Amino acid sequence: MTTKLQEGILVGCGNPLLDISAPVPMEFLQRYGMKEDDAILAEDRHMPIYHELVDGYQAEYLAGGSVQNSFRIAQWILGQPNVAVFFGCVGKDRYADILRQKAREAGVNAHYQISEETPTGTCAVLITGTHRSLCANLAAANRFTIDHLEQPVNKSLIENALYYYISGFFLTVNPPSIMRVAATAHAKQRPFLMNLSAPFISQLFMQPLLDVMPYVDIIFGNEAEAKAFATAQGWAADEDLREIGRRLVALDKLNSARPRIAILTQGCDPVLLIQHDAPVQEFPVTRLAVHEIVDTNGAGDAFVGGFLSQFVQGKSLDVCIRCGNYAAGHIIKNPGCTYSGDPHFVDQ
Ligand code: AP5
């Protein structure tokens, strides 16, 4: 990194989760009514998963939670601590200590709200070959309240930021907090970025998603998430991804001077950049051989992290997307959303 950035220019809210990750047989998924490559919220019937993983499989504990993942990756690439500030709620326990330490090591300035009576959230990451299925037990993450953002220190961190990123996952927790951050971004004419996060968000939380959409300058999603959004909107079920992107971009927007941008990833197929009144652009992905892939858990989050690391430096969308692909390609070769060594992204 060449230019020194102001601390705290990137602010986000999300669910701080500790990932409990293990390879499991397909039978495990079937027993819990889960599918490969899905992401769900835990119901009562899923609660035994976490103990079963720890007791019966070679489970690894990894720092998780979508926005925190993206911020850790952005910080790794930036190489300058405290550019990113993260808000979320954890319990008062060992898992929270692990998350705090991982955030600090990565250079993320985590301002956690603490729930005294609820444990830190966890996410079961069930690995079947090169696929993964996620089951999040939000626990303390679900206790986040808007008062946390109203604390004077946190309020000023939000006021002083220049870029804002919140995942769609946070819509299940506290839409008023999202609206508060989005409104600040809008009032200050600063970019507000969001992620569709998982198909279930569009299926079950469409109204709060539509409420915040007018504020969203850049929307990220993968193919399944974009298609779930399209279906929930009643757009043709077999709609082409480019057309879905065009329609996402065309949804109502408050600041019409800065038209919305959609960035849709498609695994190892090219990333689509969809902008108002411009042809769709494709950015190729260097496909990894199967033997190079450890797991794809966190690929989408790492993509966003790489993107943000360049976006906050004012780099072009082209550079931001190439860095997203670089970061995703790197973390796929590591367990969960983790990295190894120094980043080697060249921006030309
Ligand atoms: P997870 O959904 O696994 O992570 P993700 O970041 O979304 O990664 P995916 O593997 O789903 O990638 P994608 O489908 O989004 O993107 P795509 O395949 O297009 O989530 C992991 C985290 O979510 C966990 O840590 C967990 O804690 C958290 N989480 C779960 N539930 C939560 C909740 N309720 N709240 C908060 N957090 C929650 O790929 C993206 C890019 O990767 C591509 O553009 C490309 O660059 C690269 N790529 C993909 N495949 C290849 C390949 N074969 N070769 C080379 N590059 C590739």
mmCIF file of C-alpha atoms and ligand atoms in Angstrom:
data_model
loop_
_atom_site.group_PDB
_atom_site.id
_atom_site.type_symbol
_atom_site.label_atom_id
_atom_site.label_comp_id
_atom_site.label_asym_id
_atom_site.label_seq_id
_atom_site.Cartn_x
_atom_site.Cartn_y
_atom_site.Cartn_z
ATOM 1 C CA MET A 1 0.000 0.000 0.000
ATOM 2 C CA THR A 2 1.320 3.426 -0.855
ATOM 3 C CA THR A 3 -1.079 6.108 0.425
ATOM 4 C CA LYS A 4 -1.773 6.300 4.156
ATOM 5 C CA LEU A 5 -5.511 6.255 4.729
ATOM 6 C CA GLN A 6 -7.480 7.988 7.441
ATOM 7 C CA GLU A 7 -8.445 5.553 10.229
ATOM 8 C CA GLY A 8 -12.096 4.535 10.401
ATOM 9 C CA ILE A 9 -13.067 5.495 6.865
ATOM 10 C CA LEU A 10 -14.926 2.220 6.393
ATOM 11 C CA VAL A 11 -17.766 1.366 8.784
ATOM 12 C CA GLY A 12 -20.058 -1.658 8.869
ATOM 13 C CA CYS A 13 -22.474 -3.633 11.008
ATOM 14 C CA GLY A 14 -23.010 -7.372 11.033
ATOM 15 C CA ASN A 15 -23.245 -10.611 12.935
ATOM 16 C CA PRO A 16 -19.985 -11.565 14.648
ATOM 17 C CA LEU A 17 -19.993 -15.366 14.471
ATOM 18 C CA LEU A 18 -17.444 -18.017 15.342
ATOM 19 C CA ASP A 19 -17.415 -20.612 12.573
ATOM 20 C CA ILE A 20 -17.294 -24.267 13.637
ATOM 21 C CA SER A 21 -16.145 -25.932 10.471
ATOM 22 C CA ALA A 22 -15.745 -29.623 9.678
ATOM 23 C CA PRO A 23 -15.895 -32.027 6.743
ATOM 24 C CA VAL A 24 -19.045 -34.161 7.109
ATOM 25 C CA PRO A 25 -20.720 -36.895 5.038
ATOM 26 C CA MET A 26 -23.791 -36.022 2.929
ATOM 27 C CA GLU A 27 -25.852 -38.089 5.370
ATOM 28 C CA PHE A 28 -25.160 -35.423 8.036
ATOM 29 C CA LEU A 29 -26.765 -32.714 5.876
ATOM 30 C CA GLN A 30 -29.699 -34.935 4.990
ATOM 31 C CA ARG A 31 -30.349 -35.754 8.656
ATOM 32 C CA TYR A 32 -30.749 -32.039 9.390
ATOM 33 C CA GLY A 33 -32.730 -31.322 6.215
ATOM 34 C CA MET A 34 -29.915 -29.183 4.802
ATOM 35 C CA LYS A 35 -28.598 -28.739 1.248
ATOM 36 C CA GLU A 36 -25.101 -28.237 -0.153
ATOM 37 C CA ASP A 37 -24.132 -24.602 -0.816
ATOM 38 C CA ASP A 38 -27.022 -23.256 1.212
ATOM 39 C CA ALA A 39 -27.050 -20.803 4.124
ATOM 40 C CA ILE A 40 -29.794 -20.912 6.738
ATOM 41 C CA LEU A 41 -30.593 -19.670 10.222
ATOM 42 C CA ALA A 42 -30.664 -22.416 12.862
ATOM 43 C CA GLU A 43 -34.047 -23.603 14.100
ATOM 44 C CA ASP A 44 -34.520 -25.748 17.225
ATOM 45 C CA ARG A 45 -34.007 -28.940 15.219
ATOM 46 C CA HIS A 46 -30.517 -27.735 14.149
ATOM 47 C CA MET A 47 -29.213 -26.979 17.647
ATOM 48 C CA PRO A 48 -27.535 -30.390 18.190
ATOM 49 C CA ILE A 49 -25.328 -29.751 15.121
ATOM 50 C CA TYR A 50 -22.784 -27.664 16.996
ATOM 51 C CA HIS A 51 -22.027 -30.238 19.714
ATOM 52 C CA GLU A 52 -22.102 -33.059 17.208
ATOM 53 C CA LEU A 53 -19.483 -31.283 15.087
ATOM 54 C CA VAL A 54 -17.205 -30.672 18.062
ATOM 55 C CA ASP A 55 -17.634 -34.137 19.594
ATOM 56 C CA GLY A 56 -17.737 -36.330 16.505
ATOM 57 C CA TYR A 57 -15.808 -34.568 13.748
ATOM 58 C CA GLN A 58 -12.517 -32.769 13.323
ATOM 59 C CA ALA A 59 -14.022 -29.344 13.894
ATOM 60 C CA GLU A 60 -11.953 -26.193 13.499
ATOM 61 C CA TYR A 61 -12.869 -22.852 15.071
ATOM 62 C CA LEU A 62 -12.484 -19.953 12.647
ATOM 63 C CA ALA A 63 -13.404 -16.283 12.877
ATOM 64 C CA GLY A 64 -16.553 -15.813 10.801
ATOM 65 C CA GLY A 65 -19.521 -13.548 10.280
ATOM 66 C CA SER A 66 -19.891 -12.131 6.826
ATOM 67 C CA VAL A 67 -19.036 -8.422 7.297
ATOM 68 C CA GLN A 68 -16.210 -9.176 9.709
ATOM 69 C CA ASN A 69 -14.783 -11.610 7.162
ATOM 70 C CA SER A 70 -14.850 -8.930 4.476
ATOM 71 C CA PHE A 71 -13.262 -6.354 6.761
ATOM 72 C CA ARG A 72 -10.495 -8.743 7.888
ATOM 73 C CA ILE A 73 -9.653 -9.404 4.238
ATOM 74 C CA ALA A 74 -9.753 -5.697 3.342
ATOM 75 C CA GLN A 75 -7.402 -4.967 6.253
ATOM 76 C CA TRP A 76 -5.028 -7.755 5.214
ATOM 77 C CA ILE A 77 -4.701 -6.223 1.756
ATOM 78 C CA LEU A 78 -4.477 -2.644 3.028
ATOM 79 C CA GLY A 79 -1.767 -3.503 5.537
ATOM 80 C CA GLN A 80 -2.687 -0.506 7.679
ATOM 81 C CA PRO A 81 -4.726 -1.184 10.847
ATOM 82 C CA ASN A 82 -8.032 0.395 11.856
ATOM 83 C CA VAL A 83 -9.182 1.565 8.455
ATOM 84 C CA ALA A 84 -12.301 -0.584 9.038
ATOM 85 C CA VAL A 85 -14.624 -0.255 12.043
ATOM 86 C CA PHE A 86 -17.083 -3.043 12.800
ATOM 87 C CA PHE A 87 -20.218 -3.056 14.989
ATOM 88 C CA GLY A 88 -21.972 -6.227 16.141
ATOM 89 C CA CYS A 89 -23.045 -7.974 19.325
ATOM 90 C CA VAL A 90 -21.200 -10.798 21.112
ATOM 91 C CA GLY A 91 -21.621 -12.594 24.437
ATOM 92 C CA LYS A 92 -19.294 -12.445 27.409
ATOM 93 C CA ASP A 93 -17.414 -15.683 26.745
ATOM 94 C CA ARG A 94 -14.392 -17.432 25.282
ATOM 95 C CA TYR A 95 -15.800 -17.326 21.751
ATOM 96 C CA ALA A 96 -16.065 -13.539 21.973
ATOM 97 C CA ASP A 97 -12.440 -13.409 23.141
ATOM 98 C CA ILE A 98 -11.394 -15.408 20.072
ATOM 99 C CA LEU A 99 -13.324 -13.103 17.727
ATOM 100 C CA ARG A 100 -11.913 -10.008 19.409
ATOM 101 C CA GLN A 101 -8.379 -11.328 19.107
ATOM 102 C CA LYS A 102 -8.818 -12.321 15.442
ATOM 103 C CA ALA A 103 -10.267 -8.909 14.609
ATOM 104 C CA ARG A 104 -7.386 -7.166 16.389
ATOM 105 C CA GLU A 105 -4.754 -9.350 14.674
ATOM 106 C CA ALA A 106 -6.309 -8.524 11.314
ATOM 107 C CA GLY A 107 -6.396 -4.785 12.095
ATOM 108 C CA VAL A 108 -10.190 -4.451 12.283
ATOM 109 C CA ASN A 109 -11.389 -1.978 14.916
ATOM 110 C CA ALA A 110 -14.249 -4.043 16.406
ATOM 111 C CA HIS A 111 -16.661 -2.134 18.649
ATOM 112 C CA TYR A 112 -18.760 -4.974 20.027
ATOM 113 C CA GLN A 113 -21.950 -4.540 21.957
ATOM 114 C CA ILE A 114 -21.911 -7.124 24.774
ATOM 115 C CA SER A 115 -24.882 -9.257 25.726
ATOM 116 C CA GLU A 116 -24.427 -10.429 29.322
ATOM 117 C CA GLU A 117 -26.889 -13.285 29.147
ATOM 118 C CA THR A 118 -26.560 -14.687 25.598
ATOM 119 C CA PRO A 119 -23.583 -16.619 24.215
ATOM 120 C CA THR A 120 -21.631 -15.476 21.174
ATOM 121 C CA GLY A 121 -23.150 -16.614 17.884
ATOM 122 C CA THR A 122 -21.765 -19.544 15.956
ATOM 123 C CA CYS A 123 -22.038 -20.766 12.395
ATOM 124 C CA ALA A 124 -21.764 -24.453 11.522
ATOM 125 C CA VAL A 125 -19.810 -24.798 8.291
ATOM 126 C CA LEU A 126 -20.514 -28.264 6.940
ATOM 127 C CA ILE A 127 -18.010 -29.183 4.276
ATOM 128 C CA THR A 128 -18.858 -31.857 1.722
ATOM 129 C CA GLY A 129 -16.005 -32.045 -0.783
ATOM 130 C CA THR A 130 -15.587 -28.586 -2.294
ATOM 131 C CA HIS A 131 -19.097 -27.526 -1.207
ATOM 132 C CA ARG A 132 -20.201 -26.011 2.063
ATOM 133 C CA SER A 133 -23.498 -25.527 3.859
ATOM 134 C CA LEU A 134 -23.935 -22.901 6.575
ATOM 135 C CA CYS A 135 -26.196 -22.956 9.606
ATOM 136 C CA ALA A 136 -25.962 -19.819 11.737
ATOM 137 C CA ASN A 137 -27.065 -19.706 15.357
ATOM 138 C CA LEU A 138 -27.001 -15.934 15.814
ATOM 139 C CA ALA A 139 -27.444 -16.009 19.621
ATOM 140 C CA ALA A 140 -25.865 -12.769 20.949
ATOM 141 C CA ALA A 141 -25.556 -11.332 17.421
ATOM 142 C CA ASN A 142 -29.342 -11.191 17.410
ATOM 143 C CA ARG A 143 -29.321 -8.966 20.499
ATOM 144 C CA PHE A 144 -27.803 -5.992 18.707
ATOM 145 C CA THR A 145 -29.720 -2.801 19.402
ATOM 146 C CA ILE A 146 -29.605 0.623 17.827
ATOM 147 C CA ASP A 147 -28.552 2.193 21.158
ATOM 148 C CA HIS A 148 -25.098 0.799 20.458
ATOM 149 C CA LEU A 149 -24.826 3.065 17.424
ATOM 150 C CA GLU A 150 -26.070 5.982 19.518
ATOM 151 C CA GLN A 151 -23.172 5.757 21.998
ATOM 152 C CA PRO A 152 -21.204 9.003 21.469
ATOM 153 C CA VAL A 153 -17.991 7.218 20.386
ATOM 154 C CA ASN A 154 -19.805 4.965 17.942
ATOM 155 C CA LYS A 155 -21.974 7.770 16.656
ATOM 156 C CA SER A 156 -18.942 9.827 15.793
ATOM 157 C CA LEU A 157 -17.265 6.836 14.130
ATOM 158 C CA ILE A 158 -20.322 6.547 11.875
ATOM 159 C CA GLU A 159 -20.458 10.276 11.200
ATOM 160 C CA ASN A 160 -16.780 10.391 10.261
ATOM 161 C CA ALA A 161 -16.683 7.357 7.977
ATOM 162 C CA LEU A 162 -16.475 7.811 4.227
ATOM 163 C CA TYR A 163 -17.727 4.372 3.127
ATOM 164 C CA TYR A 164 -20.380 2.074 4.598
ATOM 165 C CA TYR A 165 -20.911 -1.655 4.096
ATOM 166 C CA ILE A 166 -23.622 -3.855 5.664
ATOM 167 C CA SER A 167 -24.572 -7.411 4.711
ATOM 168 C CA GLY A 168 -28.110 -8.511 3.922
ATOM 169 C CA PHE A 169 -27.689 -10.970 6.801
ATOM 170 C CA PHE A 170 -28.046 -8.064 9.218
ATOM 171 C CA LEU A 171 -31.605 -7.480 7.983
ATOM 172 C CA THR A 172 -32.674 -10.416 10.151
ATOM 173 C CA VAL A 173 -31.308 -8.648 13.221
ATOM 174 C CA ASN A 174 -31.842 -4.921 13.212
ATOM 175 C CA PRO A 175 -33.212 -3.111 10.155
ATOM 176 C CA PRO A 176 -33.522 0.216 12.049
ATOM 177 C CA SER A 177 -29.734 0.241 12.560
ATOM 178 C CA ILE A 178 -29.222 -0.380 8.861
ATOM 179 C CA MET A 179 -31.587 2.455 8.006
ATOM 180 C CA ARG A 180 -29.748 4.749 10.424
ATOM 181 C CA VAL A 181 -26.359 4.060 8.806
ATOM 182 C CA ALA A 182 -27.858 4.288 5.318
ATOM 183 C CA ALA A 183 -29.471 7.638 6.120
ATOM 184 C CA THR A 184 -26.158 9.007 7.422
ATOM 185 C CA ALA A 185 -24.406 7.850 4.258
ATOM 186 C CA HIS A 186 -27.108 9.506 2.171
ATOM 187 C CA ALA A 187 -27.041 12.780 4.124
ATOM 188 C CA LYS A 188 -23.282 12.981 3.711
ATOM 189 C CA GLN A 189 -23.355 11.847 0.061
ATOM 190 C CA ARG A 190 -21.080 8.907 0.834
ATOM 191 C CA PRO A 191 -21.287 5.439 -0.725
ATOM 192 C CA PHE A 192 -23.449 2.818 0.974
ATOM 193 C CA LEU A 193 -22.748 -0.766 -0.105
ATOM 194 C CA MET A 194 -24.820 -3.854 0.608
ATOM 195 C CA ASN A 195 -24.923 -7.567 -0.102
ATOM 196 C CA LEU A 196 -27.857 -9.855 -0.914
ATOM 197 C CA SER A 197 -26.032 -12.386 1.343
ATOM 198 C CA ALA A 198 -28.197 -15.516 0.961
ATOM 199 C CA PRO A 199 -31.327 -16.608 -0.916
ATOM 200 C CA PHE A 200 -33.347 -16.743 2.323
ATOM 201 C CA ILE A 201 -32.886 -12.998 2.798
ATOM 202 C CA SER A 202 -34.866 -12.247 -0.373
ATOM 203 C CA GLN A 203 -37.322 -15.038 0.365
ATOM 204 C CA LEU A 204 -38.121 -14.012 3.951
ATOM 205 C CA PHE A 205 -36.865 -10.442 4.479
ATOM 206 C CA MET A 206 -37.784 -8.743 1.200
ATOM 207 C CA GLN A 207 -39.619 -5.799 2.748
ATOM 208 C CA PRO A 208 -36.720 -4.528 4.897
ATOM 209 C CA LEU A 209 -34.413 -5.199 1.946
ATOM 210 C CA LEU A 210 -36.621 -3.088 -0.330
ATOM 211 C CA ASP A 211 -36.821 -0.386 2.353
ATOM 212 C CA VAL A 212 -33.054 0.063 2.338
ATOM 213 C CA MET A 213 -32.528 -0.466 -1.414
ATOM 214 C CA PRO A 214 -33.129 3.210 -2.348
ATOM 215 C CA TYR A 215 -30.009 4.061 -0.324
ATOM 216 C CA VAL A 216 -27.812 1.339 -1.832
ATOM 217 C CA ASP A 217 -25.104 2.574 -4.200
ATOM 218 C CA ILE A 218 -23.470 -0.805 -4.813
ATOM 219 C CA ILE A 219 -25.196 -4.154 -4.379
ATOM 220 C CA PHE A 220 -23.234 -7.438 -4.349
ATOM 221 C CA GLY A 221 -24.610 -10.934 -4.777
ATOM 222 C CA ASN A 222 -23.901 -14.338 -6.201
ATOM 223 C CA GLU A 223 -25.970 -16.110 -8.829
ATOM 224 C CA ALA A 224 -28.277 -17.966 -6.409
ATOM 225 C CA GLU A 225 -28.895 -14.806 -4.381
ATOM 226 C CA ALA A 226 -29.693 -12.711 -7.463
ATOM 227 C CA LYS A 227 -32.069 -15.386 -8.733
ATOM 228 C CA ALA A 228 -33.793 -15.610 -5.336
ATOM 229 C CA PHE A 229 -34.263 -11.837 -5.390
ATOM 230 C CA ALA A 230 -35.722 -12.031 -8.913
ATOM 231 C CA THR A 231 -38.115 -14.822 -7.979
ATOM 232 C CA ALA A 232 -39.266 -13.008 -4.837
ATOM 233 C CA GLN A 233 -39.920 -9.916 -6.982
ATOM 234 C CA GLY A 234 -42.005 -11.981 -9.390
ATOM 235 C CA TRP A 235 -39.558 -11.430 -12.247
ATOM 236 C CA ALA A 236 -39.367 -14.354 -14.689
ATOM 237 C CA ALA A 237 -37.888 -17.355 -12.860
ATOM 238 C CA ASP A 238 -35.496 -18.150 -15.700
ATOM 239 C CA GLU A 239 -34.409 -14.516 -16.045
ATOM 240 C CA ASP A 240 -30.864 -14.080 -17.310
ATOM 241 C CA LEU A 241 -28.420 -12.906 -14.627
ATOM 242 C CA ARG A 242 -27.535 -9.810 -16.649
ATOM 243 C CA GLU A 243 -31.192 -8.859 -16.890
ATOM 244 C CA ILE A 244 -31.621 -9.380 -13.124
ATOM 245 C CA GLY A 245 -28.629 -7.096 -12.624
ATOM 246 C CA ARG A 246 -30.149 -4.447 -14.887
ATOM 247 C CA ARG A 247 -33.403 -4.596 -12.968
ATOM 248 C CA LEU A 248 -31.590 -4.383 -9.609
ATOM 249 C CA VAL A 249 -29.776 -1.301 -10.841
ATOM 250 C CA ALA A 250 -33.044 0.230 -12.029
ATOM 251 C CA LEU A 251 -34.892 -0.118 -8.691
ATOM 252 C CA ASP A 252 -35.774 3.222 -7.075
ATOM 253 C CA LYS A 253 -32.820 5.172 -5.739
ATOM 254 C CA LEU A 254 -32.780 8.284 -3.567
ATOM 255 C CA ASN A 255 -29.596 9.786 -4.910
ATOM 256 C CA SER A 256 -30.276 9.624 -8.628
ATOM 257 C CA ALA A 257 -27.069 11.514 -9.362
ATOM 258 C CA ARG A 258 -25.164 8.363 -8.432
ATOM 259 C CA PRO A 259 -26.942 5.460 -10.158
ATOM 260 C CA ARG A 260 -26.803 2.074 -8.450
ATOM 261 C CA ILE A 261 -24.203 -0.502 -9.503
ATOM 262 C CA ALA A 262 -24.685 -4.274 -9.222
ATOM 263 C CA ILE A 263 -21.760 -6.667 -8.967
ATOM 264 C CA LEU A 264 -22.703 -10.306 -9.377
ATOM 265 C CA THR A 265 -20.272 -13.177 -8.856
ATOM 266 C CA GLN A 266 -20.732 -16.585 -10.442
ATOM 267 C CA GLY A 267 -18.176 -18.903 -8.822
ATOM 268 C CA CYS A 268 -15.403 -19.527 -11.328
ATOM 269 C CA ASP A 269 -17.350 -17.841 -14.151
ATOM 270 C CA PRO A 270 -16.774 -14.124 -14.836
ATOM 271 C CA VAL A 271 -17.918 -11.464 -12.393
ATOM 272 C CA LEU A 272 -20.594 -9.197 -13.899
ATOM 273 C CA LEU A 273 -20.464 -5.432 -13.449
ATOM 274 C CA ILE A 274 -23.836 -3.916 -14.237
ATOM 275 C CA GLN A 275 -24.118 -0.160 -14.486
ATOM 276 C CA HIS A 276 -26.902 2.155 -15.547
ATOM 277 C CA ASP A 277 -26.857 2.944 -19.279
ATOM 278 C CA ALA A 278 -23.695 0.930 -19.987
ATOM 279 C CA PRO A 279 -23.034 -2.502 -21.462
ATOM 280 C CA VAL A 280 -22.553 -5.250 -18.859
ATOM 281 C CA GLN A 281 -18.850 -5.830 -18.252
ATOM 282 C CA GLU A 282 -17.322 -9.216 -17.470
ATOM 283 C CA PHE A 283 -14.249 -9.802 -15.336
ATOM 284 C CA PRO A 284 -12.689 -13.239 -15.761
ATOM 285 C CA VAL A 285 -11.845 -15.454 -12.798
ATOM 286 C CA THR A 286 -8.746 -17.614 -12.824
ATOM 287 C CA ARG A 287 -10.287 -21.019 -12.229
ATOM 288 C CA LEU A 288 -8.514 -23.002 -9.527
ATOM 289 C CA ALA A 289 -7.862 -26.700 -9.990
ATOM 290 C CA VAL A 290 -9.810 -28.937 -7.595
ATOM 291 C CA HIS A 291 -6.634 -29.958 -5.777
ATOM 292 C CA GLU A 292 -5.857 -26.270 -5.017
ATOM 293 C CA ILE A 293 -9.218 -25.672 -3.328
ATOM 294 C CA VAL A 294 -9.349 -26.171 0.445
ATOM 295 C CA ASP A 295 -12.913 -24.877 0.736
ATOM 296 C CA THR A 296 -14.934 -22.069 -0.823
ATOM 297 C CA ASN A 297 -16.293 -20.924 2.531
ATOM 298 C CA GLY A 298 -16.024 -17.152 2.616
ATOM 299 C CA ALA A 299 -15.225 -16.722 -1.096
ATOM 300 C CA GLY A 300 -17.978 -14.149 -1.546
ATOM 301 C CA ASP A 301 -16.982 -12.298 1.619
ATOM 302 C CA ALA A 302 -13.340 -12.272 0.549
ATOM 303 C CA PHE A 303 -14.388 -10.939 -2.858
ATOM 304 C CA VAL A 304 -16.099 -8.010 -1.123
ATOM 305 C CA GLY A 305 -13.083 -7.538 1.174
ATOM 306 C CA GLY A 306 -10.720 -7.306 -1.781
ATOM 307 C CA PHE A 307 -13.107 -4.935 -3.546
ATOM 308 C CA LEU A 308 -13.404 -2.673 -0.490
ATOM 309 C CA SER A 309 -9.631 -2.533 0.005
ATOM 310 C CA GLN A 310 -9.345 -0.749 -3.351
ATOM 311 C CA PHE A 311 -12.638 1.144 -3.241
ATOM 312 C CA VAL A 312 -11.632 3.003 -0.067
ATOM 313 C CA GLN A 313 -8.479 4.091 -1.892
ATOM 314 C CA GLY A 314 -10.591 5.597 -4.661
ATOM 315 C CA LYS A 315 -9.440 3.024 -7.240
ATOM 316 C CA SER A 316 -11.489 2.301 -10.373
ATOM 317 C CA LEU A 317 -14.209 -0.359 -10.340
ATOM 318 C CA ASP A 318 -12.036 -2.420 -12.649
ATOM 319 C CA VAL A 319 -9.217 -2.530 -10.073
ATOM 320 C CA CYS A 320 -11.676 -3.131 -7.207
ATOM 321 C CA ILE A 321 -13.196 -6.157 -8.959
ATOM 322 C CA ARG A 322 -9.830 -7.593 -9.939
ATOM 323 C CA CYS A 323 -8.743 -7.317 -6.314
ATOM 324 C CA GLY A 324 -12.002 -9.002 -5.257
ATOM 325 C CA ASN A 325 -11.176 -11.932 -7.494
ATOM 326 C CA TYR A 326 -7.609 -11.997 -6.213
ATOM 327 C CA ALA A 327 -8.749 -12.089 -2.566
ATOM 328 C CA ALA A 328 -11.421 -14.753 -3.178
ATOM 329 C CA GLY A 329 -8.934 -16.900 -5.093
ATOM 330 C CA HIS A 330 -6.522 -16.644 -2.174
ATOM 331 C CA ILE A 331 -8.895 -17.571 0.639
ATOM 332 C CA ILE A 332 -10.284 -20.555 -1.299
ATOM 333 C CA LYS A 333 -6.794 -22.036 -0.948
ATOM 334 C CA ASN A 334 -7.041 -21.623 2.853
ATOM 335 C CA PRO A 335 -9.513 -22.946 5.440
ATOM 336 C CA GLY A 336 -12.613 -20.768 5.938
ATOM 337 C CA CYS A 337 -12.199 -17.065 5.339
ATOM 338 C CA THR A 338 -8.524 -17.012 6.316
ATOM 339 C CA TYR A 339 -5.363 -15.940 4.517
ATOM 340 C CA SER A 340 -1.716 -16.842 4.686
ATOM 341 C CA GLY A 341 1.365 -14.707 4.135
ATOM 342 C CA ASP A 342 1.391 -11.247 2.632
ATOM 343 C CA PRO A 343 -1.024 -10.171 -0.115
ATOM 344 C CA HIS A 344 0.374 -9.931 -3.622
ATOM 345 C CA PHE A 345 -2.193 -7.911 -5.504
ATOM 346 C CA VAL A 346 -0.862 -5.668 -8.246
ATOM 347 C CA ASP A 347 -3.345 -3.005 -9.302
ATOM 348 C CA GLN A 348 -2.394 -2.809 -12.990
HETATM 349 P P1 AP5 B 1 -20.217 -18.081 2.559
HETATM 350 O O1 AP5 B 1 -21.589 -17.901 2.039
HETATM 351 O O2 AP5 B 1 -19.534 -19.364 2.423
HETATM 352 O O3 AP5 B 1 -19.279 -17.167 2.031
HETATM 353 P P2 AP5 B 1 -19.395 -16.412 0.936
HETATM 354 O O4 AP5 B 1 -18.388 -15.418 1.328
HETATM 355 O O5 AP5 B 1 -20.731 -15.929 0.530
HETATM 356 O O6 AP5 B 1 -18.790 -17.510 -0.155
HETATM 357 P P3 AP5 B 1 -19.437 -18.508 -1.141
HETATM 358 O O7 AP5 B 1 -18.583 -19.694 -1.237
HETATM 359 O O8 AP5 B 1 -20.888 -18.701 -0.867
HETATM 360 O O9 AP5 B 1 -19.215 -17.663 -2.375
HETATM 361 P P4 AP5 B 1 -20.321 -16.959 -3.166
HETATM 362 O O10 AP5 B 1 -21.261 -18.000 -3.680
HETATM 363 O O11 AP5 B 1 -20.867 -15.806 -2.428
HETATM 364 O O12 AP5 B 1 -19.521 -16.415 -4.329
HETATM 365 P P5 AP5 B 1 -19.062 -17.151 -5.636
HETATM 366 O O13 AP5 B 1 -19.087 -18.639 -5.563
HETATM 367 O O14 AP5 B 1 -19.811 -16.519 -6.722
HETATM 368 O O15 AP5 B 1 -20.226 -17.458 3.989
HETATM 369 C C1 AP5 B 1 -19.197 -17.649 4.885
HETATM 370 C C2 AP5 B 1 -19.436 -16.867 6.132
HETATM 371 O O16 AP5 B 1 -20.797 -16.472 6.237
HETATM 372 C C3 AP5 B 1 -19.114 -17.662 7.357
HETATM 373 O O17 AP5 B 1 -17.911 -17.191 7.889
HETATM 374 C C4 AP5 B 1 -20.312 -17.417 8.280
HETATM 375 O O18 AP5 B 1 -19.927 -17.064 9.585
HETATM 376 C C5 AP5 B 1 -21.046 -16.302 7.602
HETATM 377 N N1 AP5 B 1 -22.472 -16.341 7.837
HETATM 378 C C6 AP5 B 1 -23.332 -17.361 7.625
HETATM 379 N N2 AP5 B 1 -24.573 -17.032 8.033
HETATM 380 C C7 AP5 B 1 -24.492 -15.748 8.505
HETATM 381 C C8 AP5 B 1 -25.421 -14.845 9.065
HETATM 382 N N3 AP5 B 1 -26.699 -15.169 9.226
HETATM 383 N N4 AP5 B 1 -24.962 -13.625 9.424
HETATM 384 C C9 AP5 B 1 -23.675 -13.257 9.240
HETATM 385 N N5 AP5 B 1 -22.751 -14.084 8.723
HETATM 386 C C10 AP5 B 1 -23.158 -15.307 8.360
HETATM 387 O O19 AP5 B 1 -17.537 -16.762 -5.648
HETATM 388 C C11 AP5 B 1 -17.063 -15.500 -5.279
HETATM 389 C C12 AP5 B 1 -15.722 -15.342 -5.918
HETATM 390 O O20 AP5 B 1 -14.870 -16.399 -5.488
HETATM 391 C C13 AP5 B 1 -15.703 -15.430 -7.432
HETATM 392 O O21 AP5 B 1 -16.027 -14.229 -8.060
HETATM 393 C C14 AP5 B 1 -14.269 -15.835 -7.674
HETATM 394 O O22 AP5 B 1 -13.421 -14.736 -7.591
HETATM 395 C C15 AP5 B 1 -13.977 -16.762 -6.536
HETATM 396 N N6 AP5 B 1 -14.158 -18.157 -6.884
HETATM 397 C C16 AP5 B 1 -15.231 -18.939 -6.588
HETATM 398 N N7 AP5 B 1 -15.030 -20.190 -7.027
HETATM 399 C C17 AP5 B 1 -13.796 -20.216 -7.613
HETATM 400 C C18 AP5 B 1 -12.995 -21.224 -8.242
HETATM 401 N N8 AP5 B 1 -13.414 -22.474 -8.402
HETATM 402 N N9 AP5 B 1 -11.757 -20.877 -8.702
HETATM 403 C C19 AP5 B 1 -11.309 -19.602 -8.555
HETATM 404 N N10 AP5 B 1 -12.018 -18.620 -7.950
HETATM 405 C C20 AP5 B 1 -13.243 -18.914 -7.511
#
